[in-house]
mmCIF file of C-alpha atoms and ligand atoms in Angstrom:
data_model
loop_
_atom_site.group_PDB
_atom_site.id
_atom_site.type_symbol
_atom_site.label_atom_id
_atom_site.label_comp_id
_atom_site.label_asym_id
_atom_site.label_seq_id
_atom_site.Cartn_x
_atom_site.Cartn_y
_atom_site.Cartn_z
ATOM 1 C CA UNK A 2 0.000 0.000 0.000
ATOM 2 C CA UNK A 3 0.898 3.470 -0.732
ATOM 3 C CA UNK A 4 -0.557 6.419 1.300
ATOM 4 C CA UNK A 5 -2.270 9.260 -0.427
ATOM 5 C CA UNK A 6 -0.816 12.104 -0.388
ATOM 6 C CA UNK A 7 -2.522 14.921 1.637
ATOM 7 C CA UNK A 8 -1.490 17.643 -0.837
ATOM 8 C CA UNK A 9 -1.547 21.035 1.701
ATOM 9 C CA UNK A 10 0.013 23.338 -1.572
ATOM 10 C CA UNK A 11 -3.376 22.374 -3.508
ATOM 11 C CA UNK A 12 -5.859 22.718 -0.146
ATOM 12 C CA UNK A 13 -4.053 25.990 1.146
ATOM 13 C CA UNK A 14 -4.198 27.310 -2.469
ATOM 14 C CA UNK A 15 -8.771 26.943 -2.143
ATOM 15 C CA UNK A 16 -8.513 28.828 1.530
ATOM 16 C CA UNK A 17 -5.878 31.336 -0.085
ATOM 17 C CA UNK A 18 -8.574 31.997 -3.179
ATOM 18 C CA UNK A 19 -11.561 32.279 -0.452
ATOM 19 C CA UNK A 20 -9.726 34.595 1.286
ATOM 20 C CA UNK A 21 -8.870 36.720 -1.569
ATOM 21 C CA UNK A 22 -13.066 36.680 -2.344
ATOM 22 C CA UNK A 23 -12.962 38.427 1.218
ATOM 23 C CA UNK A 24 -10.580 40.422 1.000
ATOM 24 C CA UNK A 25 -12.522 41.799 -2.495
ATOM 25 C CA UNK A 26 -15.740 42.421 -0.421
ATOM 26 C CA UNK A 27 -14.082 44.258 2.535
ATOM 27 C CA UNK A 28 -12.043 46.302 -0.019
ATOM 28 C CA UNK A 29 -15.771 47.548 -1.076
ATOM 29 C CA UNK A 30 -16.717 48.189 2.306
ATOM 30 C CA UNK A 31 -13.504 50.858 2.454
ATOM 31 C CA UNK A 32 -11.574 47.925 4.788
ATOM 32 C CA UNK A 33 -7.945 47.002 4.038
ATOM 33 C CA UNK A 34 -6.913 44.024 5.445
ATOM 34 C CA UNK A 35 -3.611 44.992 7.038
ATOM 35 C CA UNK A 36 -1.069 42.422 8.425
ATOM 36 C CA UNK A 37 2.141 43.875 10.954
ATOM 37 C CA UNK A 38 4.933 41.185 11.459
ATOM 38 C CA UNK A 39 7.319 41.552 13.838
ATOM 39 C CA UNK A 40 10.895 39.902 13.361
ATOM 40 C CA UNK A 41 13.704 40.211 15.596
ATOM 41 C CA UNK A 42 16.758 39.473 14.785
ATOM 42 C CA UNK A 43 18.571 37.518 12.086
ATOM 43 C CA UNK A 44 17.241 33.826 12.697
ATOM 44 C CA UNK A 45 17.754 32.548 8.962
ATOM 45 C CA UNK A 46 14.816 30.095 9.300
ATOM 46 C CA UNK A 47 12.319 32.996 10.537
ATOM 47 C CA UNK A 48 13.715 35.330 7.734
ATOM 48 C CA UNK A 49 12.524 32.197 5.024
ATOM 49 C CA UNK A 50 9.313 32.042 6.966
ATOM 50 C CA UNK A 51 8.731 36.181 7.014
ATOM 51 C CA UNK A 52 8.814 36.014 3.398
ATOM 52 C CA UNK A 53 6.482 33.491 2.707
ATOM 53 C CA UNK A 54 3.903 35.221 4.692
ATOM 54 C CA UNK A 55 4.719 38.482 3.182
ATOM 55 C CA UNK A 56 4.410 36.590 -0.141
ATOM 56 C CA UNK A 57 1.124 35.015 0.800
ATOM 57 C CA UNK A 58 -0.385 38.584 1.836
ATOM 58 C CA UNK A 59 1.111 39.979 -1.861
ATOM 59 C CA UNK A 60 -1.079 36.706 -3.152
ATOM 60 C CA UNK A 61 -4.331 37.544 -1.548
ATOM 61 C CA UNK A 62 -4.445 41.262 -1.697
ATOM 62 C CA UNK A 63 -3.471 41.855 2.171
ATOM 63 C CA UNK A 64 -1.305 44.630 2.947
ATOM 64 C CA UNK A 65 1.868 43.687 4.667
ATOM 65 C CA UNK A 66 4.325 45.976 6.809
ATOM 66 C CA UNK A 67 7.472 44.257 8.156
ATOM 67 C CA UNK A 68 9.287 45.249 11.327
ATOM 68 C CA UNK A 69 12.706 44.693 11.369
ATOM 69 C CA UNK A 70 14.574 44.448 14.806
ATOM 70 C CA UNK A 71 18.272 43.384 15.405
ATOM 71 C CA UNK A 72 18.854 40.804 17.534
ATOM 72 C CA UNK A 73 20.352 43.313 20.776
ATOM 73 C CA UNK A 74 17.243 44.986 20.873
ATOM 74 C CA UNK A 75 15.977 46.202 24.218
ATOM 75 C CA UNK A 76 13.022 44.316 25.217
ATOM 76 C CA UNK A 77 11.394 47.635 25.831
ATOM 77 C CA UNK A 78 11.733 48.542 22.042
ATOM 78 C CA UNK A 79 9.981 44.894 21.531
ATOM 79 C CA UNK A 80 7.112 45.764 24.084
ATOM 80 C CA UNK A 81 6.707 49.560 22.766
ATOM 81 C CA UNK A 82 6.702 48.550 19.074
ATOM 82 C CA UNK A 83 3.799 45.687 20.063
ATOM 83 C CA UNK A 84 1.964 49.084 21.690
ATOM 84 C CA UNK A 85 2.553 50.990 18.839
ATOM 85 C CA UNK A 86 0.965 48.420 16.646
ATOM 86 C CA UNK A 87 -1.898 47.559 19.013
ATOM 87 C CA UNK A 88 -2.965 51.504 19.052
ATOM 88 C CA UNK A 89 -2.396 51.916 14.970
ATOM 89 C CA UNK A 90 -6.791 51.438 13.790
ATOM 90 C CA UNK A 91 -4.908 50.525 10.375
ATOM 91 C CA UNK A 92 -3.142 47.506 11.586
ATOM 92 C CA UNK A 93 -5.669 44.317 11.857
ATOM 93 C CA UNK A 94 -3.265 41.445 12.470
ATOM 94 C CA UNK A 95 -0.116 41.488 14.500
ATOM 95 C CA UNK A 96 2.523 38.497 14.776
ATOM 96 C CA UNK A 97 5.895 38.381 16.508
ATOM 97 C CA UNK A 98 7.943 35.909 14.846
ATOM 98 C CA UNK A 99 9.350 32.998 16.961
ATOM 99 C CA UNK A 100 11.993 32.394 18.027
ATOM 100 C CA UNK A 101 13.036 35.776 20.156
ATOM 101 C CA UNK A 102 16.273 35.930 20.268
ATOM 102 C CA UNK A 103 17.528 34.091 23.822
ATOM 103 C CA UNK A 104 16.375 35.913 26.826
ATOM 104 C CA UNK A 105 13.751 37.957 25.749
ATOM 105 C CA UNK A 106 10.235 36.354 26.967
ATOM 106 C CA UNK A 107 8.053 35.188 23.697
ATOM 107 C CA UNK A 108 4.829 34.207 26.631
ATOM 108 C CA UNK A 109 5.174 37.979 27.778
ATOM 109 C CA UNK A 110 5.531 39.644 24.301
ATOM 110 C CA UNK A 111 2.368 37.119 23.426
ATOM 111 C CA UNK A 112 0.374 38.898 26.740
ATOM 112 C CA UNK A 113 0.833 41.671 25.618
ATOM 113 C CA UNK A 114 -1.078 41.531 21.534
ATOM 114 C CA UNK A 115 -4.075 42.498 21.522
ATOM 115 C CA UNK A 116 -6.206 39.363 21.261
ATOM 116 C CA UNK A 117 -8.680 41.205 18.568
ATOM 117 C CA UNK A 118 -4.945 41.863 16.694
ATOM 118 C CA UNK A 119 -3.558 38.462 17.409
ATOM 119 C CA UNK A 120 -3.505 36.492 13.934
ATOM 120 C CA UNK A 121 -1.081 33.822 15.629
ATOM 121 C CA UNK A 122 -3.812 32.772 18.118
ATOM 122 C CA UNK A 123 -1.377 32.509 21.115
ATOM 123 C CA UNK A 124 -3.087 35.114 23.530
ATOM 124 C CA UNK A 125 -4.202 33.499 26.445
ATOM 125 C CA UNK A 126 -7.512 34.459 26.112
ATOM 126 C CA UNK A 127 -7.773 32.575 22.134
ATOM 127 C CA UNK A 128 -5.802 29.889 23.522
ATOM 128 C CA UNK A 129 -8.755 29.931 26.701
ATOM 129 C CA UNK A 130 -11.439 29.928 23.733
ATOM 130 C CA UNK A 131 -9.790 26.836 22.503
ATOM 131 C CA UNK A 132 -9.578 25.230 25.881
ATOM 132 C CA UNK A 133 -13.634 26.665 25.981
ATOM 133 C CA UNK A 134 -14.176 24.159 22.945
ATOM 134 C CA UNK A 135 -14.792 27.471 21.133
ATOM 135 C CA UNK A 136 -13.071 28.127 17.626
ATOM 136 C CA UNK A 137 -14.922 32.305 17.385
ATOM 137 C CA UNK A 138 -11.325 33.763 18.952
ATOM 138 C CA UNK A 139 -8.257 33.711 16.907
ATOM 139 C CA UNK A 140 -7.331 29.654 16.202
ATOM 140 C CA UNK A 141 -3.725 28.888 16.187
ATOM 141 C CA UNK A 142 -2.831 28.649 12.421
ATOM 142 C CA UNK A 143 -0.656 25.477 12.129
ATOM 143 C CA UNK A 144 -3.331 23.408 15.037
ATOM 144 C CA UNK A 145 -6.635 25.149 12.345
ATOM 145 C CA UNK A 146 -4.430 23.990 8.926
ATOM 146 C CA UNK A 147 -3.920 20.375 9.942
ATOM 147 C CA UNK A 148 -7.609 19.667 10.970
ATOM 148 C CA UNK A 149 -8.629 21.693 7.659
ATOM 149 C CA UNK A 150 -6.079 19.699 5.729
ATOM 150 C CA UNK A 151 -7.664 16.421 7.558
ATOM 151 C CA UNK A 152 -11.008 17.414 6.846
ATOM 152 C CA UNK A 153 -10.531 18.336 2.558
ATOM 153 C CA UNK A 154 -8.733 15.050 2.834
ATOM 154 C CA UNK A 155 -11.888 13.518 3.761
ATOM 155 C CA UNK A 156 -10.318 11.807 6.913
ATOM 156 C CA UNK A 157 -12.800 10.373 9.082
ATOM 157 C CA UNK A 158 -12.385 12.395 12.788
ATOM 158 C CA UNK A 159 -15.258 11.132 14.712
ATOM 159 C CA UNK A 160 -14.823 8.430 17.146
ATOM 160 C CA UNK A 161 -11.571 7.887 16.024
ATOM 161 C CA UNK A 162 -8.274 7.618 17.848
ATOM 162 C CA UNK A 163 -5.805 10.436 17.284
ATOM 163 C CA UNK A 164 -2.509 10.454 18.697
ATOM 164 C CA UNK A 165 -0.500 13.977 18.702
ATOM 165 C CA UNK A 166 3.236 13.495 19.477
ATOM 166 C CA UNK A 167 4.247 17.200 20.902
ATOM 167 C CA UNK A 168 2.482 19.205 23.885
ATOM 168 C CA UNK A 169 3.982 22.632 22.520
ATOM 169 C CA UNK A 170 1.104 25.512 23.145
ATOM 170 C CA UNK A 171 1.927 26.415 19.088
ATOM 171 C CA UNK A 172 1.157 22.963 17.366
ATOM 172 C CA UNK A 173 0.629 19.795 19.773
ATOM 173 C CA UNK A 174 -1.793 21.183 22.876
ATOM 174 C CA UNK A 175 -3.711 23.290 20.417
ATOM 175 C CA UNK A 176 -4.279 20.522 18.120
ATOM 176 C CA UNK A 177 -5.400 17.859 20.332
ATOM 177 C CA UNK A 178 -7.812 20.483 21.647
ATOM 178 C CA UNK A 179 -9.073 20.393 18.169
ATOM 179 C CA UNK A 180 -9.015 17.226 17.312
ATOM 180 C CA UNK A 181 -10.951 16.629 20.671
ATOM 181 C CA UNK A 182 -13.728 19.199 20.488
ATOM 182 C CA UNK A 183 -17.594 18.551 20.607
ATOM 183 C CA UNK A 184 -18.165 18.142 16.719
ATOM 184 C CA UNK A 185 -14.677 17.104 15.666
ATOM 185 C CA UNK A 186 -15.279 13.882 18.421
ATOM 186 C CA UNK A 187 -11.859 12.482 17.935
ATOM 187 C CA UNK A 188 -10.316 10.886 21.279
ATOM 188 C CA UNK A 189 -7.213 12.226 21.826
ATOM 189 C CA UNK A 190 -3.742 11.108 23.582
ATOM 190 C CA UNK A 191 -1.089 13.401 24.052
ATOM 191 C CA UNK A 192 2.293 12.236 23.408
ATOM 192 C CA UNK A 193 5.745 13.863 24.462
ATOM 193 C CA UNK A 194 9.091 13.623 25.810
ATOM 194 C CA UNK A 195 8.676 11.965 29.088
ATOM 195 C CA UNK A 196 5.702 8.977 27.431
ATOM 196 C CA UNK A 197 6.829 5.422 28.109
ATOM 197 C CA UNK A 198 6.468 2.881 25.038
ATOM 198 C CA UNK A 199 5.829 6.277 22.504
ATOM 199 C CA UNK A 200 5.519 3.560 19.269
ATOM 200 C CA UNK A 201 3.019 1.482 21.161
ATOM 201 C CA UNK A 202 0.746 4.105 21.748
ATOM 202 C CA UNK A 203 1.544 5.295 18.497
ATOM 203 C CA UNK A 204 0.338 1.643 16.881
ATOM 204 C CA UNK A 205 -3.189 2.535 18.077
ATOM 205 C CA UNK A 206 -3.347 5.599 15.998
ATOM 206 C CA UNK A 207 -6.015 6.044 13.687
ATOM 207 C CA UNK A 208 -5.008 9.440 13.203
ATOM 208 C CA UNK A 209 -1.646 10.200 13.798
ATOM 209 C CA UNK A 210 0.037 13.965 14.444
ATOM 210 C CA UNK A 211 3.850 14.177 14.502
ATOM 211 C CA UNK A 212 4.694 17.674 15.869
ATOM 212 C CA UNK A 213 8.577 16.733 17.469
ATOM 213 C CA UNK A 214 11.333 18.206 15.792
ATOM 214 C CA UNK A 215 13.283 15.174 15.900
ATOM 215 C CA UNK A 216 13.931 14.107 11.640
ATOM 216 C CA UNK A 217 12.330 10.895 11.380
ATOM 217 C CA UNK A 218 11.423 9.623 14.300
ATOM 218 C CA UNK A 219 8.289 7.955 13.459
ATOM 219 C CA UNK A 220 9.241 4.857 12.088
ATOM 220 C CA UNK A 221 6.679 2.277 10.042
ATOM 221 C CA UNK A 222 6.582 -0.132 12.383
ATOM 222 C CA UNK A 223 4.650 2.876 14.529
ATOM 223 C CA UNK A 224 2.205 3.094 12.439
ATOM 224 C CA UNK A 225 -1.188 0.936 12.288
ATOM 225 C CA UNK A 226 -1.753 0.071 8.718
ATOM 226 C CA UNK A 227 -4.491 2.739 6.941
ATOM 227 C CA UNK A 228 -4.037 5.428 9.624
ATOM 228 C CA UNK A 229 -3.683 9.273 8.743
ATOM 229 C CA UNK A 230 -0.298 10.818 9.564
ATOM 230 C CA UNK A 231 0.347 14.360 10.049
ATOM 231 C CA UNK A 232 4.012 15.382 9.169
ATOM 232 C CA UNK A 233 4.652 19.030 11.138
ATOM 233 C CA UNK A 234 8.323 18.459 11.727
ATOM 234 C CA UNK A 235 10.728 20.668 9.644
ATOM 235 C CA UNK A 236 14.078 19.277 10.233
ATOM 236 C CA UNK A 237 17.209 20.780 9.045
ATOM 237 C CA UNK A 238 19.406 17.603 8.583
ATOM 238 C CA UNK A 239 23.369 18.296 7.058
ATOM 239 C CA UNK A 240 24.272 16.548 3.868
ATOM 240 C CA UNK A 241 26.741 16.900 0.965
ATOM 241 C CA UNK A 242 24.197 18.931 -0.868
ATOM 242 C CA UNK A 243 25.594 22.224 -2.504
ATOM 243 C CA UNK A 244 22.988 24.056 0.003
ATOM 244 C CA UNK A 245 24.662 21.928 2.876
ATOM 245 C CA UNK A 246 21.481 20.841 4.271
ATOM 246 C CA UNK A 247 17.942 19.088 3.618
ATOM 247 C CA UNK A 248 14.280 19.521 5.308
ATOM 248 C CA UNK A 249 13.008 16.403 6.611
ATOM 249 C CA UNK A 250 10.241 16.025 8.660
ATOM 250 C CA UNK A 251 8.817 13.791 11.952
ATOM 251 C CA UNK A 252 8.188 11.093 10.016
ATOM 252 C CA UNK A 253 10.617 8.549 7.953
ATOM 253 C CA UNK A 254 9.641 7.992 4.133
ATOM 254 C CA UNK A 255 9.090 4.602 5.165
ATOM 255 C CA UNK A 256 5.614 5.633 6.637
ATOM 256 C CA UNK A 257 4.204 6.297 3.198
ATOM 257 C CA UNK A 258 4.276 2.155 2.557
ATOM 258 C CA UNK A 259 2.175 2.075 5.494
ATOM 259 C CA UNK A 260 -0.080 4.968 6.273
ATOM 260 C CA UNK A 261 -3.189 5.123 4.648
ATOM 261 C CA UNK A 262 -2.969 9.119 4.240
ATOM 262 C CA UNK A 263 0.252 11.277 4.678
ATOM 263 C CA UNK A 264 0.982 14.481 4.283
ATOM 264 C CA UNK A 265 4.308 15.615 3.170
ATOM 265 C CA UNK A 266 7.326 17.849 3.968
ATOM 266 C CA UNK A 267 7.574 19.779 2.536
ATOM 267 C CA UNK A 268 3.899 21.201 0.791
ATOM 268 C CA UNK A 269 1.831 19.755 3.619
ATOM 269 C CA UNK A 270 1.038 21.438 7.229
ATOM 270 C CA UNK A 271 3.804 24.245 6.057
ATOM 271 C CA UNK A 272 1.242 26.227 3.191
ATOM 272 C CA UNK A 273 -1.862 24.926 5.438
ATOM 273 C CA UNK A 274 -0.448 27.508 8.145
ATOM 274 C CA UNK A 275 0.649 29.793 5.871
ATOM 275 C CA UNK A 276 -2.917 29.979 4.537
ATOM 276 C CA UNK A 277 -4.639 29.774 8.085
ATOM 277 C CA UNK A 278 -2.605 33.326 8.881
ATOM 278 C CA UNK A 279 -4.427 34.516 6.219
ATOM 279 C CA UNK A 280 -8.041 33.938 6.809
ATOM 280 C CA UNK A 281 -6.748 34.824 10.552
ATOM 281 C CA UNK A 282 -6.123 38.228 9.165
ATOM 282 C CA UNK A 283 -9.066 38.787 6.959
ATOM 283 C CA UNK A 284 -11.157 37.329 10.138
ATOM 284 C CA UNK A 285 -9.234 39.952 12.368
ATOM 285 C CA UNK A 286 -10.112 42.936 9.948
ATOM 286 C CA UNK A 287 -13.873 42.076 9.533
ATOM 287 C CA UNK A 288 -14.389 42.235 13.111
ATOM 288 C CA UNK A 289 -12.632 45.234 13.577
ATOM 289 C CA UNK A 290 -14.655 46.770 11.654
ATOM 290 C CA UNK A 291 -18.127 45.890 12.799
HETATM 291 P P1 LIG B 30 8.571 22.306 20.552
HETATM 292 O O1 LIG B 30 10.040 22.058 20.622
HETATM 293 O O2 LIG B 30 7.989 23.470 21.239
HETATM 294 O O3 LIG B 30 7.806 21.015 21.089
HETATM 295 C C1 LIG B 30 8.244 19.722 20.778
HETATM 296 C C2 LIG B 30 7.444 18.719 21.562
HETATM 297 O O4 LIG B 30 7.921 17.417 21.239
HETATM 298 C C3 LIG B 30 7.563 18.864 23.070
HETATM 299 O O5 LIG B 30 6.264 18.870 23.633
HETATM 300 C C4 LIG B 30 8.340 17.634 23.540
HETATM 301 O O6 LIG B 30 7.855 17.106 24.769
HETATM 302 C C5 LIG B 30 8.083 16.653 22.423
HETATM 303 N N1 LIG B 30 9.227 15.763 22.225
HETATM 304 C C6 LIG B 30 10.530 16.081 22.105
HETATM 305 N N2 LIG B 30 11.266 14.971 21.918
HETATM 306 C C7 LIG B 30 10.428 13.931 21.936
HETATM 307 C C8 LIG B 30 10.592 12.554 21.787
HETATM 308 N N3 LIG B 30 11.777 11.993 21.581
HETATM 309 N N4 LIG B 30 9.492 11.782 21.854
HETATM 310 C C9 LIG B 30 8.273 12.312 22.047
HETATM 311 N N5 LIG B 30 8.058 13.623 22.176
HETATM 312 C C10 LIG B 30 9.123 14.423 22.125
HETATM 313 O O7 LIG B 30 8.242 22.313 18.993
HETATM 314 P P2 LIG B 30 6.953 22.884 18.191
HETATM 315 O O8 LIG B 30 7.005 24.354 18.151
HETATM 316 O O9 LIG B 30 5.720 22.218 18.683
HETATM 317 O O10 LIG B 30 7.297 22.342 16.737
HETATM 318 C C11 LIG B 30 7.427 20.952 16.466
HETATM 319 C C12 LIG B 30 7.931 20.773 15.049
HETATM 320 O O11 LIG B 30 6.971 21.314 14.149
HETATM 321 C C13 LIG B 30 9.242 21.497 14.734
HETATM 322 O O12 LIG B 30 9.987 20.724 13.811
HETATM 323 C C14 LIG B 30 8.783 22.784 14.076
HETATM 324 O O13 LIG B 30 9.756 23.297 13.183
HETATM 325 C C15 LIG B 30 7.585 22.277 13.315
HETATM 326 N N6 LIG B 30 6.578 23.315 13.021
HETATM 327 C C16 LIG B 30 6.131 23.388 11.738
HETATM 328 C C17 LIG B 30 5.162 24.326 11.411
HETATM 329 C C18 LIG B 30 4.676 24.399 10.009
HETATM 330 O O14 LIG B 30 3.950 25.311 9.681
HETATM 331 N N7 LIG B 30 5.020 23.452 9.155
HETATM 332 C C19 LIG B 30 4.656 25.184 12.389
HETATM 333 C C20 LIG B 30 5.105 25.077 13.698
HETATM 334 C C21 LIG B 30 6.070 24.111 14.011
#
């Protein structure tokens, strides 16, 4: 058997063209969809991943404005900048790109968004929503792409097992809190560092959400035969390459022989959240404006 491939460039390109409609029809109302990122620093990962969401705004007719901070900025710059943007009316969507550089406090910066303003869904009161079984706040984007992605893959949710290998408060407690809620019905374990026999528990996946870090760890012989498996791992593994480096995800390409549904890395959960930030946005800006 060979998987099917869960194919997030084609999904995230039918939210992306939705969210263009919408951004169309608030345009006509006099509303400009406006999205602030905040980067700080020169993490060359974060720069790749500014880009693409400045790209996707260019895409889908959102206005973008980048912040540029170097990495020995004062915290207080951080904070007043995050003020600044929270009192502008014309910004709708603000995100501080992770990582900080080390030292600075990402859970205090995060406090401090506005949660009308915050596209990345990590204020404690949209996180609380979630926890609520509510998805009206801001939804985490990577967490909303992956059970969107399930869903246009026509994976069955209800009753069924899921297993979600990461607790983060980004990807793997958001998502099982998904995955879990009253409508979705899927019964949840949480898997991470400290979880004795982690491919055993894995085995009784019907669903199966690898959200590590760690290239490859999920293995085929983890994997029950037909189950759904969610690659969110990016992986920067060395090679002889001229670049020096390949991505590789959570899971090993020997999954695919196994898995009844897989979705790759890269072009799976990657333009899924990509796509999420946008509807975030254009969700942000038509309730500001109400
Ligand atoms: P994180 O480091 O915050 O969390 C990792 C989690 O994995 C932790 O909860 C930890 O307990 C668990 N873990 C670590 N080692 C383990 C092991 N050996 N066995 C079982 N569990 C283990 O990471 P994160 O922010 O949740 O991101 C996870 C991965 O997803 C990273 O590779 C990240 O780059 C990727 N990611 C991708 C996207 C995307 O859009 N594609 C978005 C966010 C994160």
């Amino acid at each position: 058997m060979t998987a099917v491939v869960l194919d997030g460039k084609a999904c995230a390109a039918e939210v992306e063209a939705e969210v263009s409609a919408q951004v169309a029809e608030l345009a006509e109302a006099g509303v400009h969809p406006h999205l602030a990122v905040v980067i700080v620093g020169d993490d060359p990962a974060s720069h790749i991943y500014v880009s693409g969401k400045e790209r996707a705004c260019a895409r889908v007719g959102i206005r973008s404005t980048r912040i540029d901070l170097p990495a020995d900025t004062d915290f207080s710059r951080v904070v007043s900048t995050v003020e600044e943007l929270n009192a502008n009316d014309d910004v709708h969507g603000i995100l501080v790109q992770s990582p900080l550089p080390k030292g600075m406090d990402e859970l205090a910066v995060t406090d401090l968004i506005d949660p009308a303003k915050d596209v990345d869904g990590f204020h404690p009161s949209n996180l609380g929503r979630l926890v609520q079984g509510r998805v009206d706040g801001m939804v985490p984007c990577t967490p909303a792409g992956i059970v969107h992605l399930l869903n246009w893959g026509g994976v069955e949710l209800s009753g069924k097992r899921a297993v979600v290998i990461g607790r983060s408060r980004i990807v793997g407690t958001p998502v099982s809190l998904l995955l879990a809620r009253k409508g979705v019905d899927s019964t949840v374990s949480v898997a991470h560092s400290r979880t004795a026999d982690l491919a055993g528990l894995c085995r009784q996946a019907d669903i199966l959400v690898a959200a590590v870090g760690r290239a490859e760890l999920v293995r085929a012989d983890w994997v029950k035969p037909g189950a759904a498996v969610i690659d969110v791992g990016v992986n920067r593994v060395d090679d002889d390459s001229e670049r020096g480096y390949h991505l590789a995800g959570d899971v090993h390409p020997e999954v695919s022989a196994v898995a009844g549904t897989i979705s790759p890395v890269p072009g799976g959960v990657g333009p899924m959240t990509i796509a999420m930030l946008m509807r975030n946005t254009v969700r942000a800006a038509f309730n500001q404006s109400k």
